[in-house]
mmCIF file of C-alpha atoms in Angstrom:
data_model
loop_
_atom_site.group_PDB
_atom_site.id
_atom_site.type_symbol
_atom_site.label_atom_id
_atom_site.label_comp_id
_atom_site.label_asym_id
_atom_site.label_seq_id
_atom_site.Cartn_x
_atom_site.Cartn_y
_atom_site.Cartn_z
ATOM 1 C CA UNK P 1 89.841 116.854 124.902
ATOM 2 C CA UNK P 2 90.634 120.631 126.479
ATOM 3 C CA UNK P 3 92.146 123.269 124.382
ATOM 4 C CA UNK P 4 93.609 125.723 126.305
ATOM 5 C CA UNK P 5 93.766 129.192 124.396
ATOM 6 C CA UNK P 6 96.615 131.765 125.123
ATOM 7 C CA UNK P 7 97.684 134.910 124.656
ATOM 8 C CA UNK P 8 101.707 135.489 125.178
ATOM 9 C CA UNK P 9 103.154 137.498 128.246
ATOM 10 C CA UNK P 10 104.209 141.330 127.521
ATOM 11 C CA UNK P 11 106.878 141.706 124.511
ATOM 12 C CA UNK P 12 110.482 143.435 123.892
ATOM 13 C CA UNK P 13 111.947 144.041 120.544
ATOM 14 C CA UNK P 14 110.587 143.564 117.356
ATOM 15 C CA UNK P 15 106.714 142.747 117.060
ATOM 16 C CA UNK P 16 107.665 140.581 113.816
ATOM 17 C CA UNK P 17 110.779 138.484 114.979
ATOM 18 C CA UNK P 18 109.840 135.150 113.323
ATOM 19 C CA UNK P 19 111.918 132.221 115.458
ATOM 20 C CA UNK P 20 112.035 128.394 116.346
ATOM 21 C CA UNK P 21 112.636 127.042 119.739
ATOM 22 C CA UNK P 22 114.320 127.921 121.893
ATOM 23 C CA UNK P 23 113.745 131.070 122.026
ATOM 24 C CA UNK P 24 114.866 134.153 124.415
ATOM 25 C CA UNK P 25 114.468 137.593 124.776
ATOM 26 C CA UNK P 26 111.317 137.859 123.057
ATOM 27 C CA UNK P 27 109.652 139.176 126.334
ATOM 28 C CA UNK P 28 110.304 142.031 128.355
ATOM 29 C CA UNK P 29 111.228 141.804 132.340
ATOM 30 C CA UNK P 30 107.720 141.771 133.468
ATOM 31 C CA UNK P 31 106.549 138.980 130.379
ATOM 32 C CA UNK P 32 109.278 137.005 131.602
ATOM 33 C CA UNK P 33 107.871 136.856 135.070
ATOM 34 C CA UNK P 34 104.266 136.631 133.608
ATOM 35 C CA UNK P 35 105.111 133.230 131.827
ATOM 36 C CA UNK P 36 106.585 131.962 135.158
ATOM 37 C CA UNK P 37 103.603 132.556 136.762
ATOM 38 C CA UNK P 38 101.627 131.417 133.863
ATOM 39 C CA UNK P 39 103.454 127.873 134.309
ATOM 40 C CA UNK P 40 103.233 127.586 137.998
ATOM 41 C CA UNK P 41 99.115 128.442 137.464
ATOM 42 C CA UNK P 42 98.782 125.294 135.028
ATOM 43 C CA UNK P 43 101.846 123.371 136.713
ATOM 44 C CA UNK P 44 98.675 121.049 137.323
ATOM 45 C CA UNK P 45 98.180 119.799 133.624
ATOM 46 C CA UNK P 46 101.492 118.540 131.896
ATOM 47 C CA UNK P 47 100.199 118.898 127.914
ATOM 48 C CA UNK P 48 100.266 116.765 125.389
ATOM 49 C CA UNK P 49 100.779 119.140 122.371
ATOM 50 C CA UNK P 50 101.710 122.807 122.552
ATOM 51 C CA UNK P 51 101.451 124.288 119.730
ATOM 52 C CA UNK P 52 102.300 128.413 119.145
ATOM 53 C CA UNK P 53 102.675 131.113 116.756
ATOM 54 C CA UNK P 54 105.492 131.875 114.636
ATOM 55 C CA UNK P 55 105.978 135.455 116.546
ATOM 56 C CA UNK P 56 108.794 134.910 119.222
ATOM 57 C CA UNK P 57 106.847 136.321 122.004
ATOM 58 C CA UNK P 58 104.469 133.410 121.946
ATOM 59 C CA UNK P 59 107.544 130.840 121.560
ATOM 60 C CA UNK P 60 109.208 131.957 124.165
ATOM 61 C CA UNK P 61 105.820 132.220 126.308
ATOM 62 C CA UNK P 62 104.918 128.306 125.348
ATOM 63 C CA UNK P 63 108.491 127.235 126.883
ATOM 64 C CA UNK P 64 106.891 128.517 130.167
ATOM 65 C CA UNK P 65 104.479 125.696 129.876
ATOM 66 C CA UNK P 66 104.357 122.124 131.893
ATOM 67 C CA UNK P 67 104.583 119.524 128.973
ATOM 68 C CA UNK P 68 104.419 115.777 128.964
ATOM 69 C CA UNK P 69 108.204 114.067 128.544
ATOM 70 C CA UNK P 70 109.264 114.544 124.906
ATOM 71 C CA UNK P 71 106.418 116.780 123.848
ATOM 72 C CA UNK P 72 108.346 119.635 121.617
ATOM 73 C CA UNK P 73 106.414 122.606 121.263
ATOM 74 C CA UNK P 74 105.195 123.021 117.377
ATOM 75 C CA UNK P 75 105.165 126.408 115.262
ATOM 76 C CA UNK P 76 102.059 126.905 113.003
ATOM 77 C CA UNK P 77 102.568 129.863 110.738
ATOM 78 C CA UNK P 78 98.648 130.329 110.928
ATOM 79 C CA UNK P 79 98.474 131.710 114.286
ATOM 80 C CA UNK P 80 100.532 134.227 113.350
ATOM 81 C CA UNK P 81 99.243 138.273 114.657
ATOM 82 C CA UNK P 82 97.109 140.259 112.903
ATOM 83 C CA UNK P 83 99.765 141.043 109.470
ATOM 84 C CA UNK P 84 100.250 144.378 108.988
ATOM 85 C CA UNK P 85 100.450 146.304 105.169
ATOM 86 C CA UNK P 86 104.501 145.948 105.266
ATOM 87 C CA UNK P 87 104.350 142.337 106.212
ATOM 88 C CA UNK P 88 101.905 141.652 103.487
ATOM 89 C CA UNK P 89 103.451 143.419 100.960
ATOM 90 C CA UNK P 90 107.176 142.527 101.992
ATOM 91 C CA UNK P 91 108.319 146.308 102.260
ATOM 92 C CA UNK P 92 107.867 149.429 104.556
ATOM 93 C CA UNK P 93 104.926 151.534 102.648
ATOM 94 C CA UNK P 94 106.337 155.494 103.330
ATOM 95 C CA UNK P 95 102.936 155.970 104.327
ATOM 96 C CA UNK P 96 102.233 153.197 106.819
ATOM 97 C CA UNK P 97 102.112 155.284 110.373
ATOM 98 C CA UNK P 98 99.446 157.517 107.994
ATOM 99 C CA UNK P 99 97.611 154.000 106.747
ATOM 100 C CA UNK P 100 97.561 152.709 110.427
ATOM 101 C CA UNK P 101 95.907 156.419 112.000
ATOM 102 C CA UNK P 102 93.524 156.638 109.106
ATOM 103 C CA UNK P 103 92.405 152.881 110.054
ATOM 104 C CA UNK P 104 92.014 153.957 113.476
ATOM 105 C CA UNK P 105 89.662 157.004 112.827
ATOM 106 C CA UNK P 106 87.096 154.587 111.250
ATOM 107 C CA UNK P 107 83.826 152.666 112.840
ATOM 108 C CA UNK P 108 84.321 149.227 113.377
ATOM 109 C CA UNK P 109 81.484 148.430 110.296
ATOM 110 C CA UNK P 110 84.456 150.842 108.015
ATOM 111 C CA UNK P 111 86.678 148.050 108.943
ATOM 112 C CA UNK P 112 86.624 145.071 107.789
ATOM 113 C CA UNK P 113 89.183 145.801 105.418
ATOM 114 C CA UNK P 114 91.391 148.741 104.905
ATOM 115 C CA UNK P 115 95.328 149.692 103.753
ATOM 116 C CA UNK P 116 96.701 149.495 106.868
ATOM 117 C CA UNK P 117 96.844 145.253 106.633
ATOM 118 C CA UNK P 118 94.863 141.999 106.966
ATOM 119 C CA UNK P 119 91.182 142.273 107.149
ATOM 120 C CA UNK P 120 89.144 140.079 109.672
ATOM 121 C CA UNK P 121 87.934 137.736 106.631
ATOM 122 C CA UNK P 122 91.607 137.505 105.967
ATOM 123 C CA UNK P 123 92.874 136.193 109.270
ATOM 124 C CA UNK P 124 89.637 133.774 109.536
ATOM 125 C CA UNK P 125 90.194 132.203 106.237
ATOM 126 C CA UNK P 126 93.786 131.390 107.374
ATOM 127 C CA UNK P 127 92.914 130.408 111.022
ATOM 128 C CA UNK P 128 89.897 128.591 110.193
ATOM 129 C CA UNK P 129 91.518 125.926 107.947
ATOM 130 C CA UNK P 130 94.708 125.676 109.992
ATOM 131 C CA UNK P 131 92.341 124.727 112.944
ATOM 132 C CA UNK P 132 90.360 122.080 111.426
ATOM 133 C CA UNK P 133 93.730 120.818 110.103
ATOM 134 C CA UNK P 134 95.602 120.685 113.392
ATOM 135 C CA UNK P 135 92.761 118.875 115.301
ATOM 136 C CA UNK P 136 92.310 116.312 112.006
ATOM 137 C CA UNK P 137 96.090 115.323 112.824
ATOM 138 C CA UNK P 138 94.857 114.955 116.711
ATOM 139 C CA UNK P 139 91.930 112.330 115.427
ATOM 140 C CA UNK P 140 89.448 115.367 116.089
ATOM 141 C CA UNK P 141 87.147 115.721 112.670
ATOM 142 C CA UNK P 142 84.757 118.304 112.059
ATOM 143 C CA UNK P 143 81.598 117.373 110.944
ATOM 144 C CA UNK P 144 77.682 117.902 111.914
ATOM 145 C CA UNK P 145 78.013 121.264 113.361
ATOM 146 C CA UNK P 146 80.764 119.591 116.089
ATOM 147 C CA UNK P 147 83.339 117.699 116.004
ATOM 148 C CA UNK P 148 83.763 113.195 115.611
ATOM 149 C CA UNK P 149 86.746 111.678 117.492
ATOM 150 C CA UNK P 150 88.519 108.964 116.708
ATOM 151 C CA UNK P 151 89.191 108.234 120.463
ATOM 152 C CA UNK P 152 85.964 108.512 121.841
ATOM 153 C CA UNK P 153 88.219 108.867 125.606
ATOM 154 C CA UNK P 154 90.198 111.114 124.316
ATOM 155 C CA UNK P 155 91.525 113.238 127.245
ATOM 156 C CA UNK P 156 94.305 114.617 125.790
ATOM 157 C CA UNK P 157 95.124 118.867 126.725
ATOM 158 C CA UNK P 158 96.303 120.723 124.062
ATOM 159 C CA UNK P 159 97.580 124.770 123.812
ATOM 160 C CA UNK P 160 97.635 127.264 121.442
ATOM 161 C CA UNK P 161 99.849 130.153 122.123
ATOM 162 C CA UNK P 162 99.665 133.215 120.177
ATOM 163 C CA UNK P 163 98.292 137.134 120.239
ATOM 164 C CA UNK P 164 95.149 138.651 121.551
ATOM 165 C CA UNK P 165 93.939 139.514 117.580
ATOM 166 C CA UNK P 166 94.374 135.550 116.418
ATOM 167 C CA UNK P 167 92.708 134.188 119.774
ATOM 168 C CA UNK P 168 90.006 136.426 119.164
ATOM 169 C CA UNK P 169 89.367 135.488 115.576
ATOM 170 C CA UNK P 170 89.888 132.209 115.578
ATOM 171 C CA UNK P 171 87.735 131.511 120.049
ATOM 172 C CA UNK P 172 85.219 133.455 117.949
ATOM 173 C CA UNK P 173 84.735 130.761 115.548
ATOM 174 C CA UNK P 174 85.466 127.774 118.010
ATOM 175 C CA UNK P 175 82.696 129.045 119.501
ATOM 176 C CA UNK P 176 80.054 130.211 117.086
ATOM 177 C CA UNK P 177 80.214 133.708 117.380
ATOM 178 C CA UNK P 178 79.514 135.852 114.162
ATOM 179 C CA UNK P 179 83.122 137.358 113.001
ATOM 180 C CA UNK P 180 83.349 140.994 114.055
ATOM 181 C CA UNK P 181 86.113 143.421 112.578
ATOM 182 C CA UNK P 182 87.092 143.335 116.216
ATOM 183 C CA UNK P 183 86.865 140.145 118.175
ATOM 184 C CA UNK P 184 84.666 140.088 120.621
ATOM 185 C CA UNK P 185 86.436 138.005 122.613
ATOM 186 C CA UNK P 186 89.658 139.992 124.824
ATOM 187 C CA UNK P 187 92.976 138.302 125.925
ATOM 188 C CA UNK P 188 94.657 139.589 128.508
ATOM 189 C CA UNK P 189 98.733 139.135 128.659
ATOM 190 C CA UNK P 190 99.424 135.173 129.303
ATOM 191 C CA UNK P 191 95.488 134.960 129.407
ATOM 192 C CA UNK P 192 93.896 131.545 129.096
ATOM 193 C CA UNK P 193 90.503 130.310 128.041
ATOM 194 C CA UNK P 194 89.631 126.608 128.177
ATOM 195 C CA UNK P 195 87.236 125.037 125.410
ATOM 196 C CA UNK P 196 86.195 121.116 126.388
ATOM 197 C CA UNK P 197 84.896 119.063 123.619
ATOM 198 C CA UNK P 198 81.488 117.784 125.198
ATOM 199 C CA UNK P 199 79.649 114.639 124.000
ATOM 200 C CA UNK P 200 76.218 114.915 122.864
ATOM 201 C CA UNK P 201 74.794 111.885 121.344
ATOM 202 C CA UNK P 202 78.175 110.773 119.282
ATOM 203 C CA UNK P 203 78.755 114.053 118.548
ATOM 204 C CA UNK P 204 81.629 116.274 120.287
ATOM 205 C CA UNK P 205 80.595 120.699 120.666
ATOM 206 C CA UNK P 206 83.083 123.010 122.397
ATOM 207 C CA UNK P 207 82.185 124.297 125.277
ATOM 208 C CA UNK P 208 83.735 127.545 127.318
ATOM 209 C CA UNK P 209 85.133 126.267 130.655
ATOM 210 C CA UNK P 210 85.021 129.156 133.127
ATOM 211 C CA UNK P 211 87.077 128.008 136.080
ATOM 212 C CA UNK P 212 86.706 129.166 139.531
ATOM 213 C CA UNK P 213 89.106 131.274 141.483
ATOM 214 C CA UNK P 214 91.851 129.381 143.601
ATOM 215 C CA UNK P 215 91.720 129.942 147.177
#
């Protein structure tokens, strides 16, 4: 199985628009024509499950996608952005812009949880269990430090579309690298990193597939 991580093209209009698909003008001009290109550079794998974040900018992004006939792309609430104080707390604190530049002023050790929102823990404990869930529904089980498949063939490639703070978080832990306040692992706009599950004995590890350029 490949699992093809990635970040949506450039946004317009509200960061927190919650939709379903289909979904439109949840990307600016230049995300638009970002996704199309996004689409024509993986035109060569038609998906078998797309799966994105709730955030319209990553719905409308997935649409962009080659998918096999009657594959419907799936919300999953957990891949949701980074949720800011007035998100969490369901109103408009007077103080946020003063919350959000204090946060900024601090060291990344000050940060791993402060007024301005989620804390990295946070996100992890919601994108960690949503993970494990989605690839238990795909007959991918976690277990001895990989994964077990029910389908030992299983070829299947699957996406997850959301935001450059949930990739980070959640690549981070597909990959065994320690949780940082700030992922250490960058998305660029419609950026795409490819994790294969490689056999070992009859255990299944991810591995980071680093493509080469296209002539």
């Amino acid at each position: 199985m490949n699992i093809h991580f990635i970040r949506h093209g450039r946004m317009a209009g509200d960061p927190h628009r919650y939709d379903k698909p289909p979904v439109s003008g949840c990307l600016s001009p230049e995300g638009e024509a970002q996704a199309a290109a996004l689409g024509r550079a993986l035109a060569h794998i038609a998906f078998d499950g797309v799966y994105a974040s709730p955030l319209g900018r990553a719905i409308q992004t997935a649409q962009a996608l080659p998918r096999k006939p009657g594959v419907e792309i799936e919300v999953r609430d957990w891949l949701v952005e980074w949720r800011p104080a007035h998100i969490l707390l369901g109103e408009n604190p007077a103080n946020y812009e003063q919350l959000c530049a204090d946060a900024a002023k601090l060291r990344p050790e000050q940060t791993w949880k402060t007024a301005a929102g989620e804390g990295a823990l946070e996100m992890a404990a919601r994108l960690v269990p949503g993970w494990i869930s989605l690839l238990a529904s795909l007959g991918v089980h976690a277990g001895h430090g990989g994964y077990l498949l029910d389908d030992p063939a299983d070829a299947r490639n699957i996406a997850l579309v959301a935001h450059g703070g949930s990739l980070g978080h959640l690549l981070s832990f597909v990959l065994g690298v320690p949780i940082r306040p700030n992922p250490p692992i960058q998305f660029e706009l419609t950026g795409v990193a490819t994790v294969r599950l490689v056999q070992q004995s009859d255990v299944w590890y991810p591995a980071l597939v680093l493509p080469a350029p296209k002539p």
